[in-house]
Coordinates of C-alpha atoms and ligand atoms in Angstrom, one line a residue:
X1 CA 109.8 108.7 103.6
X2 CA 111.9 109.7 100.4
X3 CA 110.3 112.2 98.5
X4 CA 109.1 111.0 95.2
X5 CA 107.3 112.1 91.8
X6 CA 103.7 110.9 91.2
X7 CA 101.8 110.6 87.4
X8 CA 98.6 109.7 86.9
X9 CA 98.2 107.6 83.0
X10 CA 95.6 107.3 80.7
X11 CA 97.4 104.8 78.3
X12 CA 99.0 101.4 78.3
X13 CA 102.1 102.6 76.5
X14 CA 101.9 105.9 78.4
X15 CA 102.3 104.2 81.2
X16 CA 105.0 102.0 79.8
X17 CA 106.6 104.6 78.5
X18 CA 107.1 106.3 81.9
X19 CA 108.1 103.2 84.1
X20 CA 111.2 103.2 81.3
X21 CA 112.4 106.7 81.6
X22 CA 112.9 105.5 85.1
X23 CA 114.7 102.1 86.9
X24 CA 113.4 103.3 90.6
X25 CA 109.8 104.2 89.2
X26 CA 106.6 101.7 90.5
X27 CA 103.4 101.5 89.2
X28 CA 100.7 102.4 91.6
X29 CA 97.4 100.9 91.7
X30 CA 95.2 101.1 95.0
X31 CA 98.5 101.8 97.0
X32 CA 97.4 99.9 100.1
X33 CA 100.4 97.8 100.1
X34 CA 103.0 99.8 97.9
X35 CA 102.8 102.4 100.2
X36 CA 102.0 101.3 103.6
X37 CA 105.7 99.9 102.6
X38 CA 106.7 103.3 101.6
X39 CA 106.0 104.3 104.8
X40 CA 108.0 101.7 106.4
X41 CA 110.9 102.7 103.9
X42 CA 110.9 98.8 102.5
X43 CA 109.8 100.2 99.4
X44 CA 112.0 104.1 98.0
X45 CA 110.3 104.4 94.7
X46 CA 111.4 108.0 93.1
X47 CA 108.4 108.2 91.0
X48 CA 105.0 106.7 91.3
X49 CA 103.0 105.3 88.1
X50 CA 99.0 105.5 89.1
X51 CA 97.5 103.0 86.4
X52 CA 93.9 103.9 88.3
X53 CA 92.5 105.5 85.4
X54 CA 94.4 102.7 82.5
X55 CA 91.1 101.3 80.2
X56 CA 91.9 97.8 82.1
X57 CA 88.8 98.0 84.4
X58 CA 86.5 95.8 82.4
X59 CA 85.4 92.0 83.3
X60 CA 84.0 90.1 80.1
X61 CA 83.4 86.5 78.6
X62 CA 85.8 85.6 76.6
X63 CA 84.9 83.7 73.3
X64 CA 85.3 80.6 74.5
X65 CA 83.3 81.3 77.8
X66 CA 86.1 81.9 80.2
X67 CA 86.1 85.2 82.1
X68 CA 89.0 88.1 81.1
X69 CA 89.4 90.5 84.2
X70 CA 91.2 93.8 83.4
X71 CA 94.3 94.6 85.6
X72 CA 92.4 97.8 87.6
X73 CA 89.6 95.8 88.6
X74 CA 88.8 96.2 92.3
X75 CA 88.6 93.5 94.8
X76 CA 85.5 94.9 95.7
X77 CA 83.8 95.4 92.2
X78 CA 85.8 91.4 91.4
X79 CA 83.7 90.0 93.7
X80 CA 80.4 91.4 93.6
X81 CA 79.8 90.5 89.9
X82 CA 77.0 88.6 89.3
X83 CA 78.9 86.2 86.5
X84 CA 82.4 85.8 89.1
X85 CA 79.3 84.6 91.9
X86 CA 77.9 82.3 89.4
X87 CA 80.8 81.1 87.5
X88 CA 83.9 81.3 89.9
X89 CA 82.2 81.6 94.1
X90 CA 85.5 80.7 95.7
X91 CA 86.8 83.6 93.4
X92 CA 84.0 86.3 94.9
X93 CA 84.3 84.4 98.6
X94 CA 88.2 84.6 98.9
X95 CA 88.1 88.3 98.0
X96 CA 85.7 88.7 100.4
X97 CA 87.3 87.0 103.0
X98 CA 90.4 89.8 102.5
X99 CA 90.9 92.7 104.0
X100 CA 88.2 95.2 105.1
X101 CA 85.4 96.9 102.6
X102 CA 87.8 100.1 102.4
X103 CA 90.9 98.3 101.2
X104 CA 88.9 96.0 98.7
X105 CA 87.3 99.3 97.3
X106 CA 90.9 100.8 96.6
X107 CA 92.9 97.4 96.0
X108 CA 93.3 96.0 92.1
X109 CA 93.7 92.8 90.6
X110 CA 97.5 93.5 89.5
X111 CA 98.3 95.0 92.6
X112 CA 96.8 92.2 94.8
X113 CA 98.9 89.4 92.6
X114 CA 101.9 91.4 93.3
X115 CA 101.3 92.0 97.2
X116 CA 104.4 91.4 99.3
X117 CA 104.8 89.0 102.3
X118 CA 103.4 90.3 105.6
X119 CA 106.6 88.4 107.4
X120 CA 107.4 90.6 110.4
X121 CA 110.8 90.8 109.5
X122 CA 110.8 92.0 105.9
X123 CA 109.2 95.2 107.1
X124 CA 111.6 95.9 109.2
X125 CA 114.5 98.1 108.4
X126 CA 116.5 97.0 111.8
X127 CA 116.4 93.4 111.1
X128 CA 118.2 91.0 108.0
X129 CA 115.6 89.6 105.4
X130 CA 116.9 88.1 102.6
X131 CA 113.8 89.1 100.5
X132 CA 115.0 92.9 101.0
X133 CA 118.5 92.7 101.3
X134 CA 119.9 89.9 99.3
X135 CA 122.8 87.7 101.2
X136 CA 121.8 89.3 104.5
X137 CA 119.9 86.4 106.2
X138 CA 116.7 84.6 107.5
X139 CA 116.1 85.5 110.9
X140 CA 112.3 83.8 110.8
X141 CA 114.1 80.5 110.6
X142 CA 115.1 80.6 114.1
X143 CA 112.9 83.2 114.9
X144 CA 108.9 84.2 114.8
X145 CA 107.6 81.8 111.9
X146 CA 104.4 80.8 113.3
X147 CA 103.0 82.1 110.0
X148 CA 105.6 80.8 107.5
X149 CA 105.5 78.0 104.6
X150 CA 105.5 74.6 104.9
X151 CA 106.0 74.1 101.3
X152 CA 108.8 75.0 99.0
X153 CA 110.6 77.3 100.7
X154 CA 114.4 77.2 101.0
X155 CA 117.1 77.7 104.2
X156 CA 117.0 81.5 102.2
X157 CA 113.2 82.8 103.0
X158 CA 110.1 80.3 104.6
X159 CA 107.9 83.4 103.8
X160 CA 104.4 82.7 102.9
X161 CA 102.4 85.2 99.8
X162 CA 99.7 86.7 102.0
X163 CA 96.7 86.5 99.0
X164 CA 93.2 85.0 99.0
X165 CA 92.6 85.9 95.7
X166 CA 95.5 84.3 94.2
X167 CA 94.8 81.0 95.5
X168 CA 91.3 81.2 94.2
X169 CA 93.0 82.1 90.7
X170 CA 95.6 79.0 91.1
X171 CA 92.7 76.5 91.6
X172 CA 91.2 78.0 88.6
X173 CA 94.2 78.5 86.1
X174 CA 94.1 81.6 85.6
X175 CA 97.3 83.1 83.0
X176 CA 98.1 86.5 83.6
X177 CA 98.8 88.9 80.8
X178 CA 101.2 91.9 80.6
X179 CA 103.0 94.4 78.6
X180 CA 106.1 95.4 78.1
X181 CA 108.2 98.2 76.2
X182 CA 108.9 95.1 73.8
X183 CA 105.3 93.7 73.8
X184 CA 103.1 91.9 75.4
X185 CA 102.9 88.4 77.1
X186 CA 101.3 86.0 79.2
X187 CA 101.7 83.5 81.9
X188 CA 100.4 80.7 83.6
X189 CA 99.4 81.0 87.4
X190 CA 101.9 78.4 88.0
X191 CA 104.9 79.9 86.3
X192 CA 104.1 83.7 87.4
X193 CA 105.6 83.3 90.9
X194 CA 109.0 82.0 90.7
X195 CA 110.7 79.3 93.3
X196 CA 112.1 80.8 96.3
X197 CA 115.4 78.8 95.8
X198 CA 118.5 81.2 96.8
X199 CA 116.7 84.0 95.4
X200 CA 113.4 85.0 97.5
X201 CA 114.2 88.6 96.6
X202 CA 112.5 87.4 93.1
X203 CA 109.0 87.2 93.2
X204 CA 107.7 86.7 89.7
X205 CA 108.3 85.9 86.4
X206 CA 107.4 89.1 85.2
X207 CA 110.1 91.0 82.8
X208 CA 111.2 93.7 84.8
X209 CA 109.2 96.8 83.8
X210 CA 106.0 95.2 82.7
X211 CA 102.7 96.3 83.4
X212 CA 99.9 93.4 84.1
X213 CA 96.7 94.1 82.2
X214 CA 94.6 91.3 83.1
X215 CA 94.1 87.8 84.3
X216 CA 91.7 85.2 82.3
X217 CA 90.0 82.4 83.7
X218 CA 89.5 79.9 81.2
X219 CA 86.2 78.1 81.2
X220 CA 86.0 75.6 83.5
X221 CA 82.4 74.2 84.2
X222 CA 83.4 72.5 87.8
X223 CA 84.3 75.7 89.2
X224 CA 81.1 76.6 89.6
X225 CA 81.2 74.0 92.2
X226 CA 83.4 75.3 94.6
X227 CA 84.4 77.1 97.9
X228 CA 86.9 79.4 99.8
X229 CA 87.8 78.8 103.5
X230 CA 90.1 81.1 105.0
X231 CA 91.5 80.2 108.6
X232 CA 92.8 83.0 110.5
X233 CA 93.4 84.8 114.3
X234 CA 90.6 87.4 114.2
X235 CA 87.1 87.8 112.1
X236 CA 88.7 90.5 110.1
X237 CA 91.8 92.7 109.0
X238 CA 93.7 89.6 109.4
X239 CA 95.7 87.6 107.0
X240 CA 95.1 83.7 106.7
X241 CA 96.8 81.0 108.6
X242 CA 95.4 78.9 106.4
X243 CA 93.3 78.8 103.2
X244 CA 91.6 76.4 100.4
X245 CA 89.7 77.0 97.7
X246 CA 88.2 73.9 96.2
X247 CA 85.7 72.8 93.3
X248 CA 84.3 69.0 92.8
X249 CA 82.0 67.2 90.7
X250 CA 81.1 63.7 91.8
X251 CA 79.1 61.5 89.4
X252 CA 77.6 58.6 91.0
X253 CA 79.9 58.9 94.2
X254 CA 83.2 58.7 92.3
X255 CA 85.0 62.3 92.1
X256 CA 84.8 63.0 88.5
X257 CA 86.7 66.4 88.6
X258 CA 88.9 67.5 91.6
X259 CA 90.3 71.1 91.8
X260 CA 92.2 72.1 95.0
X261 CA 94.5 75.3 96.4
X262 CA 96.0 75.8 99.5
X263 CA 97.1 79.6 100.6
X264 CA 99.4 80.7 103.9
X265 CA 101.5 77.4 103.0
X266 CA 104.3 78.9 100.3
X267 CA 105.7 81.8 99.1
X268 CA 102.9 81.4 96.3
X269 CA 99.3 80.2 96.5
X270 CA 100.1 76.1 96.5
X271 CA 98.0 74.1 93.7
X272 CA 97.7 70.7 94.9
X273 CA 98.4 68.6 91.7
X274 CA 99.1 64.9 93.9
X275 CA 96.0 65.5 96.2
X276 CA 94.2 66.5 92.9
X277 CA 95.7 63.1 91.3
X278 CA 94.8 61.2 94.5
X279 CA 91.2 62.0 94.3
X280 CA 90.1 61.9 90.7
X281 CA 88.5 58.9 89.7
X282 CA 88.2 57.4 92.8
X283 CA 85.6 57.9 95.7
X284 CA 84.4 60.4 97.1
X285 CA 84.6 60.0 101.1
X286 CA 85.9 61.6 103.8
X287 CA 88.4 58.3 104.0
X288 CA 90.2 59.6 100.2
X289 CA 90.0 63.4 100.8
X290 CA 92.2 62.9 104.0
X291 CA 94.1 60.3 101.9
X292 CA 95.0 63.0 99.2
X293 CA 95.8 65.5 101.5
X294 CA 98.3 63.2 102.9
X295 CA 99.6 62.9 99.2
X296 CA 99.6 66.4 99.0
X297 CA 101.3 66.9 102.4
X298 CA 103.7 64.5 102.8
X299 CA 106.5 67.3 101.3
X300 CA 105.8 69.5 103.8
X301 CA 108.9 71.1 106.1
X302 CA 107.6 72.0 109.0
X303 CA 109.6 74.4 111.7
X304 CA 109.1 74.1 115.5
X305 CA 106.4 76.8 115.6
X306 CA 104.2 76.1 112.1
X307 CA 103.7 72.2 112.3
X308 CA 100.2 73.5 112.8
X309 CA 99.4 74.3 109.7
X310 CA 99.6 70.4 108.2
X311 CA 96.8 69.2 110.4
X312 CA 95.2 72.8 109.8
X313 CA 95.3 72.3 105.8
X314 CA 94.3 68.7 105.9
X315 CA 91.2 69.3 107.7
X316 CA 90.1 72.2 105.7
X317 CA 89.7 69.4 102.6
X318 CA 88.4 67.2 104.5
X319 CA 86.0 69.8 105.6
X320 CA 85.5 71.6 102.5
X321 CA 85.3 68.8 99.8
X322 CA 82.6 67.1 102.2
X323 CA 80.6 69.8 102.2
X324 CA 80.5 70.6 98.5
X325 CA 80.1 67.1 97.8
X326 CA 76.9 66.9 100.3
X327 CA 75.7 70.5 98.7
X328 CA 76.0 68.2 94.7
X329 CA 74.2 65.3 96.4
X330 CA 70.9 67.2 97.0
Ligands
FAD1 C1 95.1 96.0 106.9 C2 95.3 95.2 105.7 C3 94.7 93.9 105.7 C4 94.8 93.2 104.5 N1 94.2 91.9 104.6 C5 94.3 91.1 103.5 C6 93.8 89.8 103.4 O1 93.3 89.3 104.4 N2 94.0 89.1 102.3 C7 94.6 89.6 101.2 O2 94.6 88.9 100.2 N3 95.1 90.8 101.2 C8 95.0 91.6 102.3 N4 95.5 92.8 102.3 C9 96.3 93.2 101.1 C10 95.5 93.9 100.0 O3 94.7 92.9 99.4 C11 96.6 94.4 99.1 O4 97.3 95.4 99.7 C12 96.0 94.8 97.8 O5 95.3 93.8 97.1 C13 97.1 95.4 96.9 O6 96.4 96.0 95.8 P1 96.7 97.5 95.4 O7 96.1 97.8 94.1 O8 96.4 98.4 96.5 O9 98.3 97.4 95.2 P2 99.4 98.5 95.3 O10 99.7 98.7 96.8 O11 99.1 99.7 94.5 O12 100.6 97.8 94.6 C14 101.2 96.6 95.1 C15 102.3 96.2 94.1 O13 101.8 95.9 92.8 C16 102.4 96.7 91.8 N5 101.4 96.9 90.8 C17 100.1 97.4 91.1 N6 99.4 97.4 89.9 C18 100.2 96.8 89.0 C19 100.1 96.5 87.6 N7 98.9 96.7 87.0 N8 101.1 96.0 86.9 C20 102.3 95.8 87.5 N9 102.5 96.1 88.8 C21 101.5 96.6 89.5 C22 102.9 97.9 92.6 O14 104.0 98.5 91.9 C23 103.4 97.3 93.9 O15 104.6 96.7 93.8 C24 95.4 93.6 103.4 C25 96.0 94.9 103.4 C26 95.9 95.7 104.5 C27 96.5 97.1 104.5
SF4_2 S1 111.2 84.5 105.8 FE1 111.8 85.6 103.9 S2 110.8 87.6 104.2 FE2 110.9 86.6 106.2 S3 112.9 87.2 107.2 FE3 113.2 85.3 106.1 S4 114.0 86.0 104.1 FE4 112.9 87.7 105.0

């Protein structure tokens, strides 16, 4: 591992201030993926930022009832809080369903959003990836993809983003807020992860340098009404292989409000707008959730080893919707 330089920082523009003196300096939060990848010498930062101990590890209502989560939160303290429980379950469920108890006491909200792919192939030095070395290939295509995207990725990377709680905070809206050396700024779930396109070696649609200082949820009364089901190859420590978190209110047997996310399907947690379009105002059977999914679906690119994952999404909203439409009905 390359020797580096470590700081721990009190302030927001402390913290900024110290990421600028430096182009090969990262900010740190719980380290569990930054430097497991150190480690693997994916990741050479020469200096590391610890933004533990940054005033961003508050959760409050905001004025308009929505929930503002600061940036150091921890998965575990995220999810055990009473008002993300009532308010936001798939939120507290898909956090839970991460990881271990260890990792979720050390892993943050900004670090989690900014995970990187668990494809075999990026972490390792020996083999192209054009996520780590730009122009140098795809070897998954051809290769081990078993776990890869069947959604919006390109002939340059079919790599999937690895987080629960993302796909919770896609189904829910969530805008993520930052800061920079020039000031500070927000965005929307659905514009913070940028298209893989030809460049899958950029992530986000953060401004290089920037320190995320929180995610909001804004008020949304049907998410109350909702679930998290993660799909995976062993009861823990293991990543998805598929994911949904969904919220529905049915009035009178018609679906009134619809929200739905898939995870382990793109390089970013998938919000599914047609199946969500298919749904609303219609009926709520197991006959129209299977007929949205189809909607949402029918883009999907499957390779030889990953077709699996189209019958696996479809029956999780099948499965899922049913049973939160059966838990409103009593
Ligand atoms: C064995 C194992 C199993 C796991 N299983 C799961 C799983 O099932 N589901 C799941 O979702 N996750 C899983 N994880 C991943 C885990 O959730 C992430 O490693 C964790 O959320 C990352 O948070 P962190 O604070 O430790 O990030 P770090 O490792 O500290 O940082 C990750 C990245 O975020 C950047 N960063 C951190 N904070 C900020 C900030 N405030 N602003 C800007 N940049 C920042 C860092 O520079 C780095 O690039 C697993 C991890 C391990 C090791
Ligand atoms: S899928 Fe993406 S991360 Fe995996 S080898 Fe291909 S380019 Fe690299």
């Amino acid at each position: 591992m390359r020797e580096f330089g470590y700081e721990r920082v009190y302030d927001v523009s402390g913290a900024l201030a110290l990421l600028g003196t430096d182009p090969e300096a990262r900010f740190l939060g719980g380290g569990t993926n930054l430097v497991d990848l150190m480690k693997a010498g994916v990741e050479r930062p020469a200096l590391l930022v610890d933004v533990q101990e940054l005033p961003l590890d508050a959760i409050e209502f905001t004025p308009d009832g929505g929930l503002r989560i600061g940036a150091t939160v921890t998965n575990s303290d995220l999810a055990a809080h009473p008002e993300v429980r009532r308010h936001y379950p798939a939120l507290a469920q898909a956090l839970l369903a991460g990881a271990s108890g260890q990792l979720r006491n050390m892993a943050t909200v900004g670090g989690n959003l900014l995970q990187r792919t668990r494809c075999g192939y990026f972490s390792d030095l020996a083999k192209p990836c054009n996520k780590r070395v730009p122009g140098s290939g795809c070897p998954a295509i051809a290769g081990e993809h078993h776990n890869h995207a069947i959604l919006g990725a390109s002939e340059h990377c079919v790599a999937t983003h690895p987080s629960d709680m993302a796909v919770a905070l896609a189904a829910f809206d969530a805008v993520i807020s930052y800061e920079t050396a020039g000031g500070p700024g927000e965005l929307p779930i659905a514009e913070f992860y940028a298209p893989v396109g030809g460049t899958p070696h950029i992530e986000t649609a953060l401004p290089p340098g920037a320190l995320i200082t929180g995610v909001t949820l804004p008020p949304a009364p049907v998410a109350a009404h909702s679930r998290y089901r993660k799909v995976r190859e062993r009861a823990s420590y293991a990543f998805a292989v598929g994911s949904i978190a969904a919220a529905l209110d049915v009035r009178d047997g018609t679906v009134a409000e619809v929200r739905l996310a898939f995870g382990a399907v793109a390089s970013r947690p998938w919000r599914a707008r047609a199946a969500e379009r298919a749904l609303t105002g219609g009926p709520a059977s197991a006959e129209a959730y299977a007929a949205a999914a189809d909607a949402e679906l029918a883009a999907a690119e499957a390779l030889p080893e990953n077709g699996y994952k189209v019958t696996l999404t479809r029956n999780l909203v099948v499965a899922v919707l049913s049973e939160l439409a059966e838990e409103a009905a009593r």
